[in-house]
Tab-separated table of C-alpha atoms in Angstrom:
chain	number	residue	atom	x	y	z
O	1	MET	CA	-19.227	-77.505	-40.655
O	2	ASN	CA	-19.658	-80.683	-42.614
O	3	ALA	CA	-17.793	-83.943	-42.194
O	4	THR	CA	-18.233	-86.785	-44.612
O	5	GLY	CA	-18.448	-90.180	-42.960
O	6	LYS	CA	-18.731	-93.680	-44.354
O	7	THR	CA	-20.577	-96.692	-43.074
O	8	HIS	CA	-19.276	-100.143	-42.579
O	9	PRO	CA	-21.039	-101.377	-45.743
O	10	ALA	CA	-23.414	-104.307	-45.700
O	11	SER	CA	-22.239	-105.227	-49.181
O	12	ALA	CA	-19.791	-104.058	-51.785
O	13	THR	CA	-22.540	-102.525	-53.871
O	14	GLN	CA	-24.609	-100.625	-51.345
O	15	THR	CA	-23.313	-98.097	-48.859
O	16	ILE	CA	-24.728	-95.243	-46.883
O	17	ALA	CA	-22.741	-92.034	-46.802
O	18	ALA	CA	-23.498	-89.529	-44.094
O	19	LEU	CA	-22.705	-85.928	-43.439
O	20	LEU	CA	-22.936	-85.580	-39.695
O	21	ALA	CA	-22.816	-82.859	-37.111
O	22	GLY	CA	-21.588	-80.217	-39.496
O	23	MET	CA	-25.108	-79.144	-40.300
O	24	SER	CA	-25.703	-78.676	-36.579
O	25	LEU	CA	-26.116	-74.934	-36.236
O	26	PHE	CA	-26.801	-73.439	-32.842
O	27	LEU	CA	-27.612	-69.970	-33.989
O	28	GLY	CA	-27.730	-66.949	-31.724
O	29	LEU	CA	-27.667	-69.155	-28.620
O	30	GLU	CA	-28.573	-67.008	-25.629
O	31	TRP	CA	-30.323	-67.801	-22.366
O	32	PRO	CA	-33.019	-65.328	-21.299
O	33	PRO	CA	-31.989	-63.481	-18.097
O	34	GLU	CA	-34.694	-65.124	-16.057
O	35	CYS	CA	-33.391	-68.580	-17.024
O	36	GLN	CA	-29.682	-68.083	-16.614
O	37	ALA	CA	-29.512	-69.266	-13.014
O	38	SER	CA	-31.417	-72.493	-13.621
O	39	ALA	CA	-30.176	-75.689	-15.195
O	40	PRO	CA	-30.781	-75.717	-18.966
O	41	PRO	CA	-32.729	-78.628	-20.431
O	42	GLY	CA	-30.584	-81.614	-21.381
O	43	ILE	CA	-31.360	-81.372	-25.085
O	44	LEU	CA	-28.991	-80.867	-28.008
O	45	HIS	CA	-30.357	-80.056	-31.431
O	46	HIS	CA	-28.588	-81.953	-34.200
O	47	GLN	CA	-29.046	-81.738	-37.957
O	48	GLY	CA	-27.394	-83.852	-40.602
O	49	VAL	CA	-27.429	-84.884	-44.232
O	50	ILE	CA	-27.515	-88.492	-45.421
O	51	ALA	CA	-27.199	-90.105	-48.820
O	52	VAL	CA	-27.880	-93.677	-49.901
O	53	ASP	CA	-25.742	-94.923	-52.784
O	54	GLY	CA	-24.701	-91.338	-53.442
O	55	ALA	CA	-28.256	-89.970	-53.703
O	56	ALA	CA	-29.917	-87.722	-51.133
O	57	PHE	CA	-32.195	-89.966	-49.061
O	58	THR	CA	-35.885	-89.156	-48.625
O	59	GLY	CA	-37.880	-91.391	-46.325
O	60	ILE	CA	-38.019	-92.713	-42.784
O	61	GLY	CA	-34.767	-93.816	-41.187
O	62	ALA	CA	-34.221	-95.722	-37.943
O	63	PHE	CA	-31.547	-93.757	-36.077
O	64	LYS	CA	-29.641	-94.675	-32.909
O	65	PHE	CA	-27.488	-92.175	-31.037
O	66	ALA	CA	-24.802	-92.379	-28.353
O	67	LEU	CA	-22.375	-89.921	-26.796
O	68	VAL	CA	-19.044	-91.689	-26.380
O	69	ASP	CA	-15.449	-90.947	-25.450
O	70	ALA	CA	-12.660	-90.422	-27.980
O	71	ALA	CA	-11.801	-94.118	-27.955
O	72	GLY	CA	-15.429	-95.066	-28.513
O	73	THR	CA	-15.373	-97.581	-25.674
O	74	THR	CA	-17.341	-95.686	-23.027
O	75	THR	CA	-20.898	-94.460	-23.457
O	76	PHE	CA	-21.926	-91.340	-21.528
O	77	TRP	CA	-25.493	-91.264	-22.913
O	78	SER	CA	-27.575	-93.113	-25.498
O	79	ASN	CA	-31.066	-92.553	-26.836
O	80	ASP	CA	-32.569	-95.520	-24.951
O	81	GLY	CA	-29.994	-95.862	-22.154
O	82	THR	CA	-28.904	-99.375	-23.154
O	83	SER	CA	-25.430	-98.610	-24.521
O	84	THR	CA	-22.564	-98.693	-22.010
O	85	THR	CA	-19.357	-99.488	-23.901
O	86	GLY	CA	-19.903	-97.639	-27.153
O	87	ASP	CA	-22.116	-100.459	-28.364
O	88	GLU	CA	-25.271	-100.031	-30.407
O	89	PRO	CA	-28.447	-99.064	-28.482
O	90	ALA	CA	-31.281	-101.559	-28.595
O	91	SER	CA	-34.028	-99.241	-29.834
O	92	ALA	CA	-34.106	-96.743	-32.687
O	93	VAL	CA	-35.645	-93.308	-33.101
O	94	SER	CA	-37.677	-92.958	-36.301
O	95	LEU	CA	-36.883	-89.737	-38.145
O	96	VAL	CA	-37.968	-88.385	-41.501
O	97	ALA	CA	-35.268	-87.301	-43.951
O	98	THR	CA	-36.250	-84.955	-46.771
O	99	HIS	CA	-33.848	-84.470	-49.664
O	100	GLY	CA	-31.178	-85.993	-47.460
O	101	ARG	CA	-31.700	-83.694	-44.485
O	102	TYR	CA	-32.867	-84.735	-41.039
O	103	SER	CA	-32.942	-83.153	-37.597
O	104	VAL	CA	-33.391	-84.434	-34.065
O	105	ALA	CA	-33.470	-83.075	-30.545
O	106	LEU	CA	-31.095	-85.405	-28.698
O	107	GLY	CA	-32.436	-85.956	-25.194
O	108	ASP	CA	-36.024	-85.000	-26.060
O	109	THR	CA	-37.984	-87.586	-24.091
O	110	SER	CA	-41.171	-86.832	-26.013
O	111	LEU	CA	-39.683	-88.859	-28.877
O	112	GLU	CA	-40.259	-92.609	-28.861
O	113	HIS	CA	-37.162	-94.524	-27.679
O	114	MET	CA	-35.526	-91.300	-26.465
O	115	THR	CA	-35.714	-92.228	-22.808
O	116	SER	CA	-33.620	-89.616	-20.990
O	117	GLU	CA	-32.225	-86.127	-21.282
O	118	ILE	CA	-28.479	-85.615	-21.651
O	119	PRO	CA	-26.967	-85.052	-18.187
O	120	ALA	CA	-25.032	-81.800	-17.871
O	121	SER	CA	-22.300	-83.815	-16.143
O	122	VAL	CA	-21.422	-85.432	-19.478
O	123	PHE	CA	-19.854	-82.186	-20.637
O	124	ALA	CA	-18.819	-80.946	-17.213
O	125	ASP	CA	-16.665	-84.023	-16.593
O	126	GLN	CA	-15.417	-84.800	-20.112
O	127	ALA	CA	-13.184	-82.727	-22.365
O	128	ASP	CA	-13.845	-84.849	-25.458
O	129	VAL	CA	-17.386	-86.044	-26.179
O	130	ARG	CA	-18.313	-87.546	-29.522
O	131	LEU	CA	-21.602	-88.324	-31.222
O	132	ARG	CA	-21.943	-91.857	-32.588
O	133	VAL	CA	-24.806	-92.602	-34.979
O	134	TRP	CA	-26.286	-95.786	-36.429
O	135	LEU	CA	-28.771	-95.777	-39.286
O	136	ALA	CA	-31.069	-98.317	-40.914
O	137	ALA	CA	-32.663	-97.065	-44.128
O	138	ASP	CA	-33.689	-98.037	-47.630
O	139	GLY	CA	-33.925	-101.746	-46.830
O	140	MET	CA	-30.507	-102.024	-45.183
O	141	GLY	CA	-29.834	-103.206	-41.677
O	142	SER	CA	-28.466	-100.885	-39.022
O	143	GLN	CA	-25.100	-99.426	-40.047
O	144	LEU	CA	-22.548	-97.547	-37.947
O	145	LEU	CA	-21.754	-94.189	-39.515
O	146	SER	CA	-18.125	-93.259	-39.145
O	147	PRO	CA	-16.206	-91.428	-37.960
O	148	ASP	CA	-17.702	-90.381	-34.630
O	149	GLN	CA	-18.230	-86.626	-34.606
O	150	ARG	CA	-16.666	-84.560	-31.843
O	151	LEU	CA	-19.135	-82.107	-30.352
O	152	GLY	CA	-18.106	-78.477	-30.331
O	153	ALA	CA	-18.631	-75.771	-27.789
O	154	VAL	CA	-22.419	-75.839	-27.929
O	155	GLY	CA	-22.714	-79.117	-26.064
O	156	TYR	CA	-20.795	-77.646	-23.160
O	157	ALA	CA	-23.472	-74.991	-22.718
O	158	LEU	CA	-25.418	-77.721	-20.905
O	159	SER	CA	-22.946	-77.515	-18.033
O	160	ALA	CA	-22.842	-73.724	-17.895
O	161	THR	CA	-25.401	-73.400	-15.113
O	162	THR	CA	-23.499	-70.874	-13.013
O	163	ALA	CA	-23.261	-68.095	-15.578
O	164	ALA	CA	-25.613	-65.855	-13.625
O	165	SER	CA	-23.341	-66.005	-10.575
O	166	VAL	CA	-20.387	-64.448	-12.415
O	167	PRO	CA	-20.154	-60.765	-11.402
O	168	ASP	CA	-20.643	-58.181	-14.111
O	169	GLY	CA	-17.334	-57.276	-15.706
O	170	ALA	CA	-15.498	-60.280	-14.250
O	171	ILE	CA	-14.808	-61.710	-17.708
O	172	GLY	CA	-12.792	-59.437	-19.945
O	173	ASN	CA	-10.358	-59.750	-22.811
O	174	ALA	CA	-7.706	-61.192	-20.491
O	175	GLN	CA	-9.941	-64.176	-19.707
O	176	ILE	CA	-10.825	-64.911	-23.343
O	177	ALA	CA	-8.399	-66.514	-25.768
O	178	PRO	CA	-7.647	-64.412	-28.848
O	179	GLY	CA	-10.063	-65.147	-31.683
O	180	THR	CA	-12.595	-66.919	-29.473
O	181	LEU	CA	-15.233	-64.269	-30.109
O	182	PRO	CA	-14.629	-62.821	-33.577
O	183	SER	CA	-16.345	-59.597	-34.541
O	184	SER	CA	-19.720	-60.042	-36.200
O	185	ARG	CA	-20.056	-59.316	-39.892
O	186	SER	CA	-23.062	-57.336	-41.044
O	187	ILE	CA	-24.980	-58.715	-44.038
O	188	ALA	CA	-27.113	-56.196	-45.907
O	189	GLY	CA	-27.497	-58.079	-49.189
O	190	PRO	CA	-29.601	-61.089	-50.235
O	191	PHE	CA	-26.746	-63.624	-50.275
O	192	GLN	CA	-23.737	-64.519	-48.125
O	193	SER	CA	-21.260	-67.396	-48.357
O	194	ALA	CA	-20.465	-68.338	-44.765
O	195	GLU	CA	-16.959	-68.872	-43.435
O	196	PRO	CA	-16.270	-71.222	-40.510
O	197	ASN	CA	-16.090	-69.829	-36.963
O	198	THR	CA	-17.634	-66.544	-38.014
O	199	SER	CA	-20.584	-64.573	-36.683
O	200	TYR	CA	-23.015	-62.842	-39.033
O	201	VAL	CA	-25.803	-60.316	-38.441
O	202	ALA	CA	-28.482	-60.196	-41.163
O	203	THR	CA	-29.736	-56.609	-41.318
O	204	SER	CA	-31.640	-56.584	-44.611
O	205	ALA	CA	-35.330	-55.769	-44.882
O	206	SER	CA	-35.641	-58.725	-47.278
O	207	ARG	CA	-34.663	-62.322	-46.613
O	208	THR	CA	-30.964	-63.200	-46.666
O	209	THR	CA	-29.730	-66.613	-47.819
O	210	ILE	CA	-26.564	-67.837	-46.093
O	211	VAL	CA	-24.800	-70.716	-47.836
O	212	LEU	CA	-22.763	-73.026	-45.625
O	213	GLY	CA	-19.577	-73.947	-47.464
O	214	GLU	CA	-17.835	-77.324	-47.317
O	215	THR	CA	-14.410	-76.829	-48.802
O	216	THR	CA	-12.736	-74.978	-45.922
O	217	ALA	CA	-14.716	-76.214	-42.919
O	218	ASN	CA	-13.786	-78.786	-40.308
O	219	VAL	CA	-15.828	-80.833	-37.866
O	220	GLY	CA	-16.600	-78.680	-34.835
O	221	ASP	CA	-16.520	-75.365	-36.702
O	222	LEU	CA	-19.398	-73.034	-35.909
O	223	VAL	CA	-21.315	-70.332	-37.735
O	224	GLN	CA	-23.441	-67.910	-35.737
O	225	ILE	CA	-26.246	-66.028	-37.452
O	226	THR	CA	-28.401	-63.347	-35.873
O	227	GLY	CA	-31.447	-61.891	-37.613
O	228	ALA	CA	-31.535	-58.166	-36.903
O	229	GLY	CA	-33.381	-57.150	-40.064
O	230	ALA	CA	-37.072	-57.441	-40.857
O	231	GLY	CA	-36.442	-59.895	-43.696
O	232	GLY	CA	-34.954	-62.699	-41.597
O	233	TRP	CA	-32.590	-65.321	-42.991
O	234	ILE	CA	-32.289	-68.945	-44.107
O	235	ALA	CA	-29.266	-71.265	-44.146
O	236	ASP	CA	-28.651	-73.438	-47.182
O	237	HIS	CA	-26.244	-76.313	-47.781
O	238	TYR	CA	-23.459	-75.954	-50.336
O	239	GLN	CA	-24.056	-78.265	-53.296
O	240	PRO	CA	-21.540	-77.620	-56.078
O	241	ASP	CA	-22.192	-78.768	-59.625
O	242	VAL	CA	-25.277	-80.783	-58.808
O	243	TRP	CA	-26.610	-80.567	-62.368
O	244	THR	CA	-24.980	-80.452	-65.794
O	245	ALA	CA	-27.008	-79.348	-68.814
O	246	ARG	CA	-27.155	-81.998	-71.557
O	247	GLU	CA	-28.608	-82.117	-75.079
O	248	THR	CA	-30.523	-79.001	-76.262
O	249	SER	CA	-33.720	-77.158	-75.403
O	250	ARG	CA	-36.735	-79.213	-76.433
O	251	SER	CA	-40.278	-79.845	-75.189
O	252	TRP	CA	-39.147	-82.678	-72.929
O	253	ARG	CA	-42.155	-84.495	-71.489
O	254	SER	CA	-40.956	-87.687	-69.744
O	255	VAL	CA	-37.767	-89.493	-68.723
O	256	ALA	CA	-36.901	-92.902	-67.245
O	257	SER	CA	-33.720	-94.577	-66.027
O	258	SER	CA	-32.271	-98.060	-65.681
O	259	ALA	CA	-31.500	-99.263	-62.169
O	260	ASP	CA	-27.833	-98.301	-62.368
O	261	GLY	CA	-28.525	-94.935	-63.988
O	262	SER	CA	-26.409	-95.643	-67.058
O	263	ARG	CA	-29.216	-96.126	-69.592
O	264	LEU	CA	-31.742	-93.317	-69.949
O	265	VAL	CA	-34.721	-92.681	-72.197
O	266	ALA	CA	-36.389	-89.300	-72.651
O	267	ALA	CA	-39.390	-88.238	-74.710
O	268	VAL	CA	-40.072	-84.945	-76.486
O	269	TYR	CA	-43.695	-83.895	-76.853
O	270	GLY	CA	-44.087	-83.280	-80.570
O	271	GLY	CA	-40.554	-84.528	-81.191
O	272	ARG	CA	-38.566	-87.748	-80.964
O	273	ILE	CA	-37.466	-90.217	-78.313
O	274	TYR	CA	-33.845	-89.945	-77.179
O	275	THR	CA	-31.727	-92.607	-75.488
O	276	SER	CA	-28.402	-92.504	-73.664
O	277	SER	CA	-26.097	-95.326	-72.586
O	278	ASP	CA	-23.553	-93.165	-70.714
O	279	SER	CA	-25.698	-91.663	-67.938
O	280	GLY	CA	-26.869	-88.791	-70.101
O	281	VAL	CA	-23.538	-87.509	-71.391
O	282	SER	CA	-24.547	-88.181	-75.003
O	283	TRP	CA	-27.960	-88.803	-76.568
O	284	THR	CA	-29.231	-90.506	-79.743
O	285	ALA	CA	-32.544	-89.621	-81.426
O	286	ARG	CA	-34.867	-92.595	-81.905
O	287	GLU	CA	-38.226	-93.229	-83.632
O	288	GLY	CA	-40.163	-90.407	-85.301
O	289	ASP	CA	-41.766	-87.133	-84.293
O	290	ARG	CA	-44.843	-87.866	-82.216
O	291	PHE	CA	-46.694	-86.450	-79.239
O	292	TRP	CA	-44.785	-88.673	-76.803
O	293	TYR	CA	-46.304	-88.354	-73.347
O	294	SER	CA	-44.760	-90.960	-71.028
O	295	VAL	CA	-41.899	-93.480	-71.071
O	296	ALA	CA	-40.778	-96.346	-68.829
O	297	THR	CA	-37.896	-98.815	-68.778
O	298	SER	CA	-36.919	-102.168	-67.346
O	299	ALA	CA	-34.210	-102.265	-64.698
O	300	ASP	CA	-31.512	-103.192	-67.218
O	301	GLY	CA	-32.588	-100.501	-69.676
O	302	ALA	CA	-33.179	-103.001	-72.491
O	303	LYS	CA	-36.987	-103.055	-72.598
O	304	LEU	CA	-38.605	-99.672	-73.150
O	305	VAL	CA	-42.218	-98.613	-73.506
O	306	ALA	CA	-43.581	-95.240	-74.587
O	307	VAL	CA	-47.084	-93.897	-75.132
O	308	VAL	CA	-48.287	-91.247	-77.560
O	309	GLN	CA	-51.098	-88.868	-76.708
O	310	ASN	CA	-53.924	-89.646	-79.151
O	311	GLY	CA	-51.618	-92.237	-80.702
O	312	ARG	CA	-50.384	-95.752	-79.977
O	313	ILE	CA	-48.141	-97.578	-77.524
O	314	TYR	CA	-44.597	-98.301	-78.695
O	315	THR	CA	-42.234	-100.926	-77.283
O	316	SER	CA	-38.553	-101.675	-77.744
O	317	THR	CA	-36.474	-104.671	-76.657
O	318	ASP	CA	-33.065	-103.315	-77.732
O	319	SER	CA	-32.680	-100.201	-75.563
O	320	GLY	CA	-34.592	-98.034	-78.011
O	321	VAL	CA	-32.770	-98.823	-81.254
O	322	SER	CA	-35.979	-100.141	-82.858
O	323	TRP	CA	-39.630	-99.691	-81.909
O	324	THR	CA	-42.893	-101.556	-82.582
O	325	ALA	CA	-46.343	-99.944	-82.506
O	326	ARG	CA	-48.827	-101.685	-80.196
O	327	GLU	CA	-52.526	-101.392	-79.311
O	328	SER	CA	-54.731	-98.671	-80.871
O	329	ASP	CA	-54.859	-94.908	-81.089
O	330	ARG	CA	-55.993	-93.641	-77.700
O	331	ASN	CA	-55.399	-90.673	-75.421
O	332	TRP	CA	-52.502	-92.395	-73.618
O	333	VAL	CA	-51.070	-90.292	-70.776
O	334	ALA	CA	-49.048	-92.636	-68.533
O	335	VAL	CA	-47.124	-95.896	-68.597
O	336	ALA	CA	-45.135	-97.963	-66.078
O	337	SER	CA	-43.035	-101.122	-66.186
O	338	SER	CA	-42.034	-103.974	-63.902
O	339	THR	CA	-38.346	-104.518	-63.185
O	340	ASP	CA	-37.933	-107.152	-65.908
O	341	GLY	CA	-40.080	-105.239	-68.400
O	342	SER	CA	-42.552	-108.072	-68.904
O	343	ARG	CA	-45.486	-106.553	-67.043
O	344	LEU	CA	-46.656	-103.153	-68.239
O	345	VAL	CA	-49.534	-100.865	-67.369
O	346	ALA	CA	-50.771	-97.863	-69.345
O	347	ALA	CA	-53.519	-95.327	-68.735
O	348	VAL	CA	-55.928	-93.551	-71.069
O	349	TYR	CA	-57.204	-90.161	-69.969
O	350	GLY	CA	-60.987	-90.477	-70.179
O	351	GLY	CA	-60.663	-94.192	-70.920
O	352	GLN	CA	-59.490	-97.422	-69.320
O	353	ILE	CA	-56.322	-98.763	-67.775
O	354	TYR	CA	-54.597	-101.406	-69.904
O	355	THR	CA	-52.201	-104.124	-68.746
O	356	SER	CA	-49.774	-106.435	-70.523
O	357	THR	CA	-47.920	-109.530	-69.320
O	358	ASP	CA	-45.818	-110.086	-72.464
O	359	SER	CA	-43.741	-106.904	-72.646
O	360	GLY	CA	-46.460	-105.021	-74.493
O	361	VAL	CA	-47.242	-107.434	-77.326
O	362	THR	CA	-50.882	-107.765	-76.206
O	363	TRP	CA	-52.990	-105.568	-73.934
O	364	THR	CA	-56.157	-106.032	-71.868
O	365	GLY	CA	-58.514	-103.226	-70.872
O	366	ARG	CA	-59.147	-102.961	-67.146
O	367	LYS	CA	-61.519	-101.035	-64.919
O	368	SER	CA	-63.921	-98.474	-66.393
O	369	ASN	CA	-63.507	-95.202	-68.195
O	370	ARG	CA	-62.092	-92.546	-65.922
O	371	GLN	CA	-59.826	-89.542	-66.151
O	372	TRP	CA	-56.688	-91.559	-65.365
O	373	PHE	CA	-53.596	-89.387	-65.200
O	374	ALA	CA	-50.793	-91.280	-63.438
O	375	LEU	CA	-49.935	-94.823	-62.392
O	376	ALA	CA	-47.143	-96.990	-60.994
O	377	SER	CA	-45.994	-100.598	-61.009
O	378	SER	CA	-44.418	-102.920	-58.478
O	379	ALA	CA	-41.161	-104.646	-59.313
């Protein structure tokens, strides 16, 4: 159900990884009787998962789509109709990805730069049709995601316009290859791990969660889910070992990371500041017990700043080994840092905003007293 593809990277340090087509579930696909004799709309629903530099991408991506042959040299359809030889379309479709997930109705002409539906002849005339995707996101130029993903049986439903003309009983076991239509499995419980090419019927009165596994699935595999119970169902993506518990239970209040994720700083409300130089595997206690409320770091993790509620601002220039108290006792609740750590901004709840241009050595009050609660800084 999920295939991992790689881009042709724009640089050695930044790549986009994509999980394509495998998240495309066409669940309980069935034409109403009154529609079976007419041509179905030329739309294919596609869902996918994308990650930028290994992290699930959230934001707006510029996607381009084309249906191509196995060799990738002939285009049968593209989102704006400009691709003919497997080349990149001229215009992109803007889609929102949330926690790495996006969806699109290929051929939906109500979308900008989606200029035509997918002709049924694409699947009627071709035995091997593949989806090719380009993506521009997170400041990178358009990248070709590879490999092209072969479309499974669902795409060929677009060419099945004569189903109503088949006499009742004309298709039996002799006309269907063994295993083509496996028996449905009934799900009565709250959880089910899905297997590829399997049909499930959710019968529970409460909602059933169906987890789509990755380890045994291949591109083109299908999972069919039918909701027969009052509780309905949801499909979730398999994400093994996403989090590993580190350190111990404390009243953690704030955390910040260097640009590469190797140097971390975390603050305990009523406790100490902790730093890590190995991406959180091990931690070292720093400074004393205080009501730490917010921390920030420079991109290299060397310059740190932390604020204490009803206390002072503290800065460090050696990745948290030593700290210097700055400014006065105030109800500090938020702090942010520029990339190089020279420009800082801190907020007082019920007071002013304060800025610094010398890595926190001196501070200037800004604006008027307000109930400031959060803030941010540009690079």
